[in-house]
């Protein structure tokens, strides 16, 4: 069980590193077990962010527009 949790936290850490450069992302919660850690203004319709999960960020894909390139080993 601990190995599964460590694997999940590692995956979320990588995903968080990718989406933190999105122009709509205001902040990301430092709590790794937070269900909706991303404060996003894209879906709120105003400057007040709403909380979304990482799957929403991956589906949106706006983080890709920042020009980051991730190299695979």
CSV table of C-alpha atoms in Angstrom, one decimal:
chain,number,residue,atom,x,y,z
A,1,UNK,CA,0.0,0.0,0.0
A,2,UNK,CA,2.8,2.4,0.8
A,3,UNK,CA,4.4,1.7,-2.5
A,4,UNK,CA,1.1,2.5,-4.3
A,5,UNK,CA,0.8,5.8,-2.4
A,6,UNK,CA,4.4,6.7,-3.2
A,7,UNK,CA,3.9,6.0,-6.8
A,8,UNK,CA,0.7,8.1,-6.9
A,9,UNK,CA,2.5,11.0,-5.1
A,10,UNK,CA,5.4,10.8,-7.6
A,11,UNK,CA,3.0,11.0,-10.5
A,12,UNK,CA,1.2,13.9,-9.1
A,13,UNK,CA,4.5,15.7,-8.4
A,14,UNK,CA,5.5,15.4,-12.0
A,15,UNK,CA,2.1,16.5,-13.2
A,16,UNK,CA,2.1,19.5,-10.8
A,17,UNK,CA,5.5,20.5,-12.2
A,18,UNK,CA,4.0,20.5,-15.7
A,19,UNK,CA,0.9,22.5,-15.0
A,20,UNK,CA,2.4,25.1,-12.7
A,21,UNK,CA,3.5,27.1,-15.7
A,22,UNK,CA,0.0,27.5,-17.1
A,23,UNK,CA,-1.1,31.1,-17.5
A,24,UNK,CA,-4.4,30.3,-15.8
A,25,UNK,CA,-2.9,28.6,-12.8
A,26,UNK,CA,-2.8,31.0,-9.8
A,27,UNK,CA,-1.5,28.6,-7.2
A,28,UNK,CA,-1.1,24.9,-6.4
A,29,UNK,CA,-1.7,23.6,-3.0
A,30,UNK,CA,1.4,22.2,-1.3
A,31,UNK,CA,-0.6,19.4,0.3
A,32,UNK,CA,0.1,16.3,-1.9
A,33,UNK,CA,-3.1,14.6,-0.8
A,34,UNK,CA,-5.4,17.5,-1.7
A,35,UNK,CA,-8.1,16.4,-4.1
A,36,UNK,CA,-8.4,19.7,-6.0
A,37,UNK,CA,-5.0,21.3,-5.6
A,38,UNK,CA,-5.0,23.7,-8.5
A,39,UNK,CA,-6.3,27.3,-8.2
A,40,UNK,CA,-7.4,28.1,-11.8
A,41,UNK,CA,-9.0,31.2,-13.2
A,42,UNK,CA,-9.9,29.7,-16.7
A,43,UNK,CA,-13.1,28.1,-15.6
A,44,UNK,CA,-14.2,30.6,-13.0
A,45,UNK,CA,-15.1,33.4,-15.5
A,46,UNK,CA,-13.4,36.0,-13.3
A,47,UNK,CA,-10.2,36.8,-11.5
A,48,UNK,CA,-11.3,34.6,-8.5
A,49,UNK,CA,-9.9,31.2,-9.0
A,50,UNK,CA,-11.7,27.9,-8.5
A,51,UNK,CA,-10.2,24.7,-7.3
A,52,UNK,CA,-9.7,22.0,-9.9
A,53,UNK,CA,-8.0,18.6,-9.9
A,54,UNK,CA,-4.9,17.7,-12.0
A,55,UNK,CA,-7.0,15.7,-14.5
A,56,UNK,CA,-8.8,18.9,-15.4
A,57,UNK,CA,-5.5,20.6,-16.1
A,58,UNK,CA,-4.3,17.7,-18.3
A,59,UNK,CA,-7.6,17.8,-20.2
A,60,UNK,CA,-7.4,21.5,-20.7
A,61,UNK,CA,-3.9,21.4,-22.0
A,62,UNK,CA,-3.1,25.1,-21.8
A,63,UNK,CA,0.0,24.3,-19.8
A,64,UNK,CA,1.5,23.0,-23.1
A,65,UNK,CA,1.4,26.5,-24.6
A,66,UNK,CA,4.2,27.7,-22.3
A,67,UNK,CA,6.8,26.0,-24.5
A,68,UNK,CA,8.2,23.6,-22.0
A,69,UNK,CA,9.8,20.5,-23.4
A,70,UNK,CA,10.1,17.3,-21.3
A,71,UNK,CA,12.8,14.9,-22.3
A,72,UNK,CA,12.3,11.2,-21.8
A,73,UNK,CA,15.3,9.3,-20.5
